[in-house]
Amino acid sequence: EVQLVESGGGLVKPGGSLRLSCAASGFTFSNAWMSWVRQAPGKGLEWVGRIKSKTDGGTTDYAAPVKGRFTISRDDSKNTLFLQMNSLKTEDTAVYFCTKYDTIPFDYWGQGTLVTVSS
Amino acid sequence: DIQMTQSPSSLSASVGDRVTITCRASQGISNYLAWYQQKPGKVPKLLIYAASTLQSGVPSRFSGSGSGTDFTLTISSLQSEDVATYYCQKYSSAPWTFGQGTKVEIK
């Protein structure tokens, strides 16, 4: 059974940092492109960024609002995806989801982890 | 960057009605388009990928069509359990932008 389990969310002050994790199981993690998506309270879905599989270069791409502040990485030996978030702003407050893209795009999502940026 | 514009932003229809939601890309994206259903407090659920491929387990009343810049999600006979917000997402090249969502309610 495919599972994606996010963790690491919480309350952080503006300007602070947080690292989210997404533990994956039930599929060949190393072959999958992985993505982070967020949803601010009462708002729509917003793509944050993605990392390709190492076979496909392992490169990353980011949405404009987070570029230069957020970094996506992966540890294929631990089947884990990461999102390092620096210089956090109040507008980064959201539930953060991880999702996978291998044979079928975005067929599985984690339950999400809430990040609240507030003083 | 390619923008994704969904319409309408909300709609109200009766049970049994045919419902159509459109998604327009500002540039061609071939068929790299997905549709999701999200119910309040729930995780988005993949309905359609590759513009018209129905995800396993999704009721056949849902269908997708289109290619290039114009795409459509159709619910052939709206059911009460279809009350949700629907999103399109392009995944042709980064950024993998979402549409702004369409909220579907029962009249």
PDB file of C-alpha atoms in Angstrom:
ATOM      1  CA  GLU A   1       0.000   0.000   0.000  1.00  0.00           C
ATOM      2  CA  VAL A   2       1.335   3.393  -0.976  1.00  0.00           C
ATOM      3  CA  GLN A   3       1.789   5.783   1.915  1.00  0.00           C
ATOM      4  CA  LEU A   4       3.081   9.324   2.102  1.00  0.00           C
ATOM      5  CA  VAL A   5       3.398  10.729   5.606  1.00  0.00           C
ATOM      6  CA  GLU A   6       4.384  14.347   6.140  1.00  0.00           C
ATOM      7  CA  SER A   7       5.841  15.643   9.386  1.00  0.00           C
ATOM      8  CA  GLY A   8       7.686  18.630  10.758  1.00  0.00           C
ATOM      9  CA  GLY A   9       4.978  21.263  10.657  1.00  0.00           C
ATOM     10  CA  GLY A  10       4.356  23.683  13.483  1.00  0.00           C
ATOM     11  CA  LEU A  11       4.362  27.287  14.619  1.00  0.00           C
ATOM     12  CA  VAL A  12       7.299  29.452  13.595  1.00  0.00           C
ATOM     13  CA  LYS A  13       7.966  33.182  13.743  1.00  0.00           C
ATOM     14  CA  PRO A  14       8.365  35.259  10.595  1.00  0.00           C
ATOM     15  CA  GLY A  15      11.912  35.007   9.343  1.00  0.00           C
ATOM     16  CA  GLY A  16      12.326  31.591  10.885  1.00  0.00           C
ATOM     17  CA  SER A  17      13.034  28.201   9.339  1.00  0.00           C
ATOM     18  CA  LEU A  18      11.365  24.831   9.310  1.00  0.00           C
ATOM     19  CA  ARG A  19      12.140  21.491   7.691  1.00  0.00           C
ATOM     20  CA  LEU A  20       9.330  19.243   6.530  1.00  0.00           C
ATOM     21  CA  SER A  21       9.714  15.543   5.811  1.00  0.00           C
ATOM     22  CA  CYS A  22       7.634  13.165   3.746  1.00  0.00           C
ATOM     23  CA  ALA A  23       8.191   9.468   4.459  1.00  0.00           C
ATOM     24  CA  ALA A  24       7.260   7.278   1.510  1.00  0.00           C
ATOM     25  CA  SER A  25       6.478   3.576   1.308  1.00  0.00           C
ATOM     26  CA  GLY A  26       4.740   1.097  -0.956  1.00  0.00           C
ATOM     27  CA  PHE A  27       6.365   2.172  -4.218  1.00  0.00           C
ATOM     28  CA  THR A  28       9.839   2.601  -5.710  1.00  0.00           C
ATOM     29  CA  PHE A  29      10.622   6.014  -4.258  1.00  0.00           C
ATOM     30  CA  SER A  30      13.872   6.443  -6.153  1.00  0.00           C
ATOM     31  CA  ASN A  31      12.047   6.262  -9.481  1.00  0.00           C
ATOM     32  CA  ALA A  32       9.445   8.886  -8.613  1.00  0.00           C
ATOM     33  CA  TRP A  33       9.448  12.594  -9.138  1.00  0.00           C
ATOM     34  CA  MET A  34       8.210  14.130  -5.909  1.00  0.00           C
ATOM     35  CA  SER A  35       6.350  17.355  -5.413  1.00  0.00           C
ATOM     36  CA  TRP A  36       5.200  19.651  -2.601  1.00  0.00           C
ATOM     37  CA  VAL A  37       1.830  21.391  -2.792  1.00  0.00           C
ATOM     38  CA  ARG A  38       0.399  23.771  -0.202  1.00  0.00           C
ATOM     39  CA  GLN A  39      -2.999  25.123   0.677  1.00  0.00           C
ATOM     40  CA  ALA A  40      -3.453  28.256   2.742  1.00  0.00           C
ATOM     41  CA  PRO A  41      -6.520  28.305   5.032  1.00  0.00           C
ATOM     42  CA  GLY A  42      -9.656  28.661   2.927  1.00  0.00           C
ATOM     43  CA  LYS A  43      -7.664  29.004  -0.290  1.00  0.00           C
ATOM     44  CA  GLY A  44      -6.881  26.894  -3.334  1.00  0.00           C
ATOM     45  CA  LEU A  45      -4.049  24.518  -4.075  1.00  0.00           C
ATOM     46  CA  GLU A  46      -0.646  26.025  -4.818  1.00  0.00           C
ATOM     47  CA  TRP A  47       2.231  24.067  -6.300  1.00  0.00           C
ATOM     48  CA  VAL A  48       5.428  24.691  -4.316  1.00  0.00           C
ATOM     49  CA  GLY A  49       8.058  22.722  -6.190  1.00  0.00           C
ATOM     50  CA  ARG A  50       9.312  19.364  -7.329  1.00  0.00           C
ATOM     51  CA  ILE A  51      12.400  17.203  -7.485  1.00  0.00           C
ATOM     52  CA  LYS A  52      13.081  14.757 -10.270  1.00  0.00           C
ATOM     53  CA  SER A  53      14.418  11.276  -9.723  1.00  0.00           C
ATOM     54  CA  LYS A  54      18.204  10.958  -9.705  1.00  0.00           C
ATOM     55  CA  THR A  55      17.924   8.930 -12.901  1.00  0.00           C
ATOM     56  CA  ASP A  56      16.338  11.977 -14.515  1.00  0.00           C
ATOM     57  CA  GLY A  57      18.938  14.327 -13.087  1.00  0.00           C
ATOM     58  CA  GLY A  58      17.592  14.970  -9.593  1.00  0.00           C
ATOM     59  CA  THR A  59      16.979  18.629 -10.440  1.00  0.00           C
ATOM     60  CA  THR A  60      14.530  20.894  -8.671  1.00  0.00           C
ATOM     61  CA  ASP A  61      12.056  23.558  -9.747  1.00  0.00           C
ATOM     62  CA  TYR A  62      10.135  25.976  -7.573  1.00  0.00           C
ATOM     63  CA  ALA A  63       7.171  28.285  -7.702  1.00  0.00           C
ATOM     64  CA  ALA A  64       8.080  31.961  -7.875  1.00  0.00           C
ATOM     65  CA  PRO A  65       6.827  32.852  -4.339  1.00  0.00           C
ATOM     66  CA  VAL A  66       9.219  30.377  -2.696  1.00  0.00           C
ATOM     67  CA  LYS A  67      12.204  30.403  -5.050  1.00  0.00           C
ATOM     68  CA  GLY A  68      15.401  31.245  -3.196  1.00  0.00           C
ATOM     69  CA  ARG A  69      13.818  30.549   0.208  1.00  0.00           C
ATOM     70  CA  PHE A  70      12.707  26.911  -0.053  1.00  0.00           C
ATOM     71  CA  THR A  71      14.836  23.896  -0.964  1.00  0.00           C
ATOM     72  CA  ILE A  72      13.574  20.453  -1.878  1.00  0.00           C
ATOM     73  CA  SER A  73      15.817  17.435  -1.418  1.00  0.00           C
ATOM     74  CA  ARG A  74      15.489  13.690  -1.204  1.00  0.00           C
ATOM     75  CA  ASP A  75      17.179  10.763   0.493  1.00  0.00           C
ATOM     76  CA  ASP A  76      16.477   7.717  -1.615  1.00  0.00           C
ATOM     77  CA  SER A  77      18.211   5.444   0.909  1.00  0.00           C
ATOM     78  CA  LYS A  78      15.568   6.447   3.470  1.00  0.00           C
ATOM     79  CA  ASN A  79      12.648   6.914   1.049  1.00  0.00           C
ATOM     80  CA  THR A  80      12.209  10.432   2.354  1.00  0.00           C
ATOM     81  CA  LEU A  81      11.481  13.785   0.749  1.00  0.00           C
ATOM     82  CA  PHE A  82      12.363  17.056   2.438  1.00  0.00           C
ATOM     83  CA  LEU A  83      11.311  20.683   2.209  1.00  0.00           C
ATOM     84  CA  GLN A  84      13.664  23.154   3.872  1.00  0.00           C
ATOM     85  CA  MET A  85      11.857  26.431   4.373  1.00  0.00           C
ATOM     86  CA  ASN A  86      13.859  29.539   5.271  1.00  0.00           C
ATOM     87  CA  SER A  87      12.967  33.212   5.680  1.00  0.00           C
ATOM     88  CA  LEU A  88       9.379  32.228   6.341  1.00  0.00           C
ATOM     89  CA  LYS A  89       6.632  34.778   5.827  1.00  0.00           C
ATOM     90  CA  THR A  90       3.101  34.918   7.199  1.00  0.00           C
ATOM     91  CA  GLU A  91       1.821  34.132   3.713  1.00  0.00           C
ATOM     92  CA  ASP A  92       3.601  30.752   3.866  1.00  0.00           C
ATOM     93  CA  THR A  93       1.024  29.631   6.432  1.00  0.00           C
ATOM     94  CA  ALA A  94      -0.610  26.579   4.882  1.00  0.00           C
ATOM     95  CA  VAL A  95      -1.075  22.841   4.955  1.00  0.00           C
ATOM     96  CA  TYR A  96       1.811  21.301   3.025  1.00  0.00           C
ATOM     97  CA  PHE A  97       1.222  18.105   1.066  1.00  0.00           C
ATOM     98  CA  CYS A  98       3.691  15.822  -0.676  1.00  0.00           C
ATOM     99  CA  THR A  99       2.652  13.897  -3.772  1.00  0.00           C
ATOM    100  CA  LYS A 100       4.332  11.557  -6.205  1.00  0.00           C
ATOM    101  CA  TYR A 101       4.622  11.373  -9.960  1.00  0.00           C
ATOM    102  CA  ASP A 102       5.725   8.091 -11.444  1.00  0.00           C
ATOM    103  CA  THR A 103       3.607   5.953 -13.746  1.00  0.00           C
ATOM    104  CA  ILE A 104       0.467   7.918 -12.882  1.00  0.00           C
ATOM    105  CA  PRO A 105       0.895  11.546 -11.909  1.00  0.00           C
ATOM    106  CA  PHE A 106      -0.201  12.659  -8.453  1.00  0.00           C
ATOM    107  CA  ASP A 107      -2.247   9.571  -7.653  1.00  0.00           C
ATOM    108  CA  TYR A 108      -1.218   9.553  -4.018  1.00  0.00           C
ATOM    109  CA  TRP A 109      -1.015  12.454  -1.565  1.00  0.00           C
ATOM    110  CA  GLY A 110      -0.015  12.615   2.052  1.00  0.00           C
ATOM    111  CA  GLN A 111      -2.417  13.877   4.707  1.00  0.00           C
ATOM    112  CA  GLY A 112      -0.534  17.129   4.975  1.00  0.00           C
ATOM    113  CA  THR A 113       1.262  18.992   7.745  1.00  0.00           C
ATOM    114  CA  LEU A 114       0.260  22.446   8.964  1.00  0.00           C
ATOM    115  CA  VAL A 115       2.798  25.245   8.994  1.00  0.00           C
ATOM    116  CA  THR A 116       1.787  28.400  10.805  1.00  0.00           C
ATOM    117  CA  VAL A 117       3.980  31.480  10.497  1.00  0.00           C
ATOM    118  CA  SER A 118       3.021  34.018  13.111  1.00  0.00           C
ATOM    119  CA  SER A 119       4.622  36.260  15.707  1.00  0.00           C
TER     120      SER A 119
ATOM    121  CA  ASP B   1       5.038  31.001 -17.000  1.00  0.00           C
ATOM    122  CA  ILE B   2       1.875  29.373 -18.295  1.00  0.00           C
ATOM    123  CA  GLN B   3      -1.278  30.478 -16.479  1.00  0.00           C
ATOM    124  CA  MET B   4      -4.251  28.197 -15.865  1.00  0.00           C
ATOM    125  CA  THR B   5      -7.696  29.790 -15.812  1.00  0.00           C
ATOM    126  CA  GLN B   6     -10.663  27.799 -14.561  1.00  0.00           C
ATOM    127  CA  SER B   7     -14.294  28.719 -15.043  1.00  0.00           C
ATOM    128  CA  PRO B   8     -16.686  29.138 -13.484  1.00  0.00           C
ATOM    129  CA  SER B   9     -15.349  29.818  -9.988  1.00  0.00           C
ATOM    130  CA  SER B  10     -18.519  28.313  -8.561  1.00  0.00           C
ATOM    131  CA  LEU B  11     -21.708  26.715  -9.769  1.00  0.00           C
ATOM    132  CA  SER B  12     -24.941  25.383  -8.373  1.00  0.00           C
ATOM    133  CA  ALA B  13     -26.760  22.557 -10.132  1.00  0.00           C
ATOM    134  CA  SER B  14     -29.454  20.017  -9.434  1.00  0.00           C
ATOM    135  CA  VAL B  15     -28.913  16.332  -8.839  1.00  0.00           C
ATOM    136  CA  GLY B  16     -28.851  14.624 -12.208  1.00  0.00           C
ATOM    137  CA  ASP B  17     -27.678  17.699 -14.102  1.00  0.00           C
ATOM    138  CA  ARG B  18     -24.760  17.633 -16.505  1.00  0.00           C
ATOM    139  CA  VAL B  19     -21.984  19.849 -15.167  1.00  0.00           C
ATOM    140  CA  THR B  20     -19.053  21.219 -17.168  1.00  0.00           C
ATOM    141  CA  ILE B  21     -15.953  22.944 -15.823  1.00  0.00           C
ATOM    142  CA  THR B  22     -13.383  24.437 -18.153  1.00  0.00           C
ATOM    143  CA  CYS B  23      -9.691  25.048 -17.764  1.00  0.00           C
ATOM    144  CA  ARG B  24      -7.716  27.164 -20.187  1.00  0.00           C
ATOM    145  CA  ALA B  25      -3.934  27.301 -20.453  1.00  0.00           C
ATOM    146  CA  SER B  26      -2.265  30.501 -21.621  1.00  0.00           C
ATOM    147  CA  GLN B  27      -0.019  28.392 -23.882  1.00  0.00           C
ATOM    148  CA  GLY B  28      -0.262  24.874 -25.234  1.00  0.00           C
ATOM    149  CA  ILE B  29       0.403  22.079 -22.764  1.00  0.00           C
ATOM    150  CA  SER B  30      -0.412  19.101 -25.000  1.00  0.00           C
ATOM    151  CA  ASN B  31      -2.415  16.732 -22.778  1.00  0.00           C
ATOM    152  CA  TYR B  32      -0.410  17.237 -19.569  1.00  0.00           C
ATOM    153  CA  LEU B  33      -3.429  18.117 -17.495  1.00  0.00           C
ATOM    154  CA  ALA B  34      -4.895  16.597 -14.341  1.00  0.00           C
ATOM    155  CA  TRP B  35      -8.204  17.174 -12.569  1.00  0.00           C
ATOM    156  CA  TYR B  36      -8.749  16.795  -8.814  1.00  0.00           C
ATOM    157  CA  GLN B  37     -11.702  16.733  -6.484  1.00  0.00           C
ATOM    158  CA  GLN B  38     -11.268  18.120  -2.977  1.00  0.00           C
ATOM    159  CA  LYS B  39     -13.941  17.858  -0.311  1.00  0.00           C
ATOM    160  CA  PRO B  40     -13.730  20.125   2.757  1.00  0.00           C
ATOM    161  CA  GLY B  41     -11.007  19.036   5.142  1.00  0.00           C
ATOM    162  CA  LYS B  42      -9.880  16.248   2.828  1.00  0.00           C
ATOM    163  CA  VAL B  43      -6.866  15.542   0.665  1.00  0.00           C
ATOM    164  CA  PRO B  44      -7.194  16.238  -3.078  1.00  0.00           C
ATOM    165  CA  LYS B  45      -8.240  13.181  -5.036  1.00  0.00           C
ATOM    166  CA  LEU B  46      -7.007  12.560  -8.571  1.00  0.00           C
ATOM    167  CA  LEU B  47      -9.918  12.152 -10.995  1.00  0.00           C
ATOM    168  CA  ILE B  48      -8.397  12.489 -14.446  1.00  0.00           C
ATOM    169  CA  TYR B  49      -4.846  12.601 -15.803  1.00  0.00           C
ATOM    170  CA  ALA B  50      -3.436  13.025 -19.273  1.00  0.00           C
ATOM    171  CA  ALA B  51      -6.474  15.237 -19.888  1.00  0.00           C
ATOM    172  CA  SER B  52      -8.881  12.346 -20.464  1.00  0.00           C
ATOM    173  CA  THR B  53      -7.695   9.212 -18.612  1.00  0.00           C
ATOM    174  CA  LEU B  54     -10.011   8.275 -15.777  1.00  0.00           C
ATOM    175  CA  GLN B  55      -8.123   7.320 -12.620  1.00  0.00           C
ATOM    176  CA  SER B  56      -8.892   3.853 -11.309  1.00  0.00           C
ATOM    177  CA  GLY B  57     -11.897   3.751  -9.002  1.00  0.00           C
ATOM    178  CA  VAL B  58     -13.340   7.072 -10.146  1.00  0.00           C
ATOM    179  CA  PRO B  59     -17.005   6.854 -11.215  1.00  0.00           C
ATOM    180  CA  SER B  60     -17.579   6.859 -14.953  1.00  0.00           C
ATOM    181  CA  ARG B  61     -19.846   9.915 -14.704  1.00  0.00           C
ATOM    182  CA  PHE B  62     -16.617  11.914 -14.595  1.00  0.00           C
ATOM    183  CA  SER B  63     -14.853  12.541 -17.894  1.00  0.00           C
ATOM    184  CA  GLY B  64     -12.179  14.835 -19.226  1.00  0.00           C
ATOM    185  CA  SER B  65     -11.425  16.145 -22.671  1.00  0.00           C
ATOM    186  CA  GLY B  66      -9.225  18.621 -24.483  1.00  0.00           C
ATOM    187  CA  SER B  67      -5.705  19.149 -25.659  1.00  0.00           C
ATOM    188  CA  GLY B  68      -3.450  22.108 -26.214  1.00  0.00           C
ATOM    189  CA  THR B  69      -4.993  25.032 -24.374  1.00  0.00           C
ATOM    190  CA  ASP B  70      -8.639  24.159 -23.710  1.00  0.00           C
ATOM    191  CA  PHE B  71      -9.801  21.414 -21.385  1.00  0.00           C
ATOM    192  CA  THR B  72     -13.081  20.296 -19.892  1.00  0.00           C
ATOM    193  CA  LEU B  73     -14.153  18.250 -16.889  1.00  0.00           C
ATOM    194  CA  THR B  74     -17.683  16.912 -17.212  1.00  0.00           C
ATOM    195  CA  ILE B  75     -19.898  15.284 -14.606  1.00  0.00           C
ATOM    196  CA  SER B  76     -22.592  13.600 -16.670  1.00  0.00           C
ATOM    197  CA  SER B  77     -25.141  13.287 -13.863  1.00  0.00           C
ATOM    198  CA  LEU B  78     -24.366  15.271 -10.737  1.00  0.00           C
ATOM    199  CA  GLN B  79     -24.726  13.373  -7.462  1.00  0.00           C
ATOM    200  CA  SER B  80     -24.911  14.781  -3.944  1.00  0.00           C
ATOM    201  CA  GLU B  81     -21.536  13.255  -3.110  1.00  0.00           C
ATOM    202  CA  ASP B  82     -19.938  15.308  -5.891  1.00  0.00           C
ATOM    203  CA  VAL B  83     -20.206  18.477  -3.814  1.00  0.00           C
ATOM    204  CA  ALA B  84     -16.585  19.609  -3.694  1.00  0.00           C
ATOM    205  CA  THR B  85     -14.063  21.990  -5.174  1.00  0.00           C
ATOM    206  CA  TYR B  86     -12.461  20.883  -8.426  1.00  0.00           C
ATOM    207  CA  TYR B  87      -9.003  21.906  -9.607  1.00  0.00           C
ATOM    208  CA  CYS B  88      -7.088  21.492 -12.815  1.00  0.00           C
ATOM    209  CA  GLN B  89      -3.285  21.305 -12.852  1.00  0.00           C
ATOM    210  CA  LYS B  90      -0.813  21.455 -15.694  1.00  0.00           C
ATOM    211  CA  TYR B  91       2.261  19.259 -15.488  1.00  0.00           C
ATOM    212  CA  SER B  92       3.859  19.741 -18.881  1.00  0.00           C
ATOM    213  CA  SER B  93       6.800  21.750 -17.559  1.00  0.00           C
ATOM    214  CA  ALA B  94       7.511  23.552 -14.324  1.00  0.00           C
ATOM    215  CA  PRO B  95       5.845  25.366 -12.713  1.00  0.00           C
ATOM    216  CA  TRP B  96       3.042  22.799 -12.380  1.00  0.00           C
ATOM    217  CA  THR B  97       0.382  25.427 -11.881  1.00  0.00           C
ATOM    218  CA  PHE B  98      -3.116  24.777 -10.546  1.00  0.00           C
ATOM    219  CA  GLY B  99      -6.275  26.488 -11.662  1.00  0.00           C
ATOM    220  CA  GLN B 100      -8.003  28.595  -9.022  1.00  0.00           C
ATOM    221  CA  GLY B 101     -10.700  25.988  -8.397  1.00  0.00           C
ATOM    222  CA  THR B 102     -14.413  25.569  -9.070  1.00  0.00           C
ATOM    223  CA  LYS B 103     -16.776  25.054  -6.152  1.00  0.00           C
ATOM    224  CA  VAL B 104     -19.695  22.789  -7.029  1.00  0.00           C
ATOM    225  CA  GLU B 105     -22.858  22.895  -4.936  1.00  0.00           C
ATOM    226  CA  ILE B 106     -26.285  21.302  -5.138  1.00  0.00           C
ATOM    227  CA  LYS B 107     -29.194  23.578  -5.968  1.00  0.00           C
TER     228      LYS B 107
END
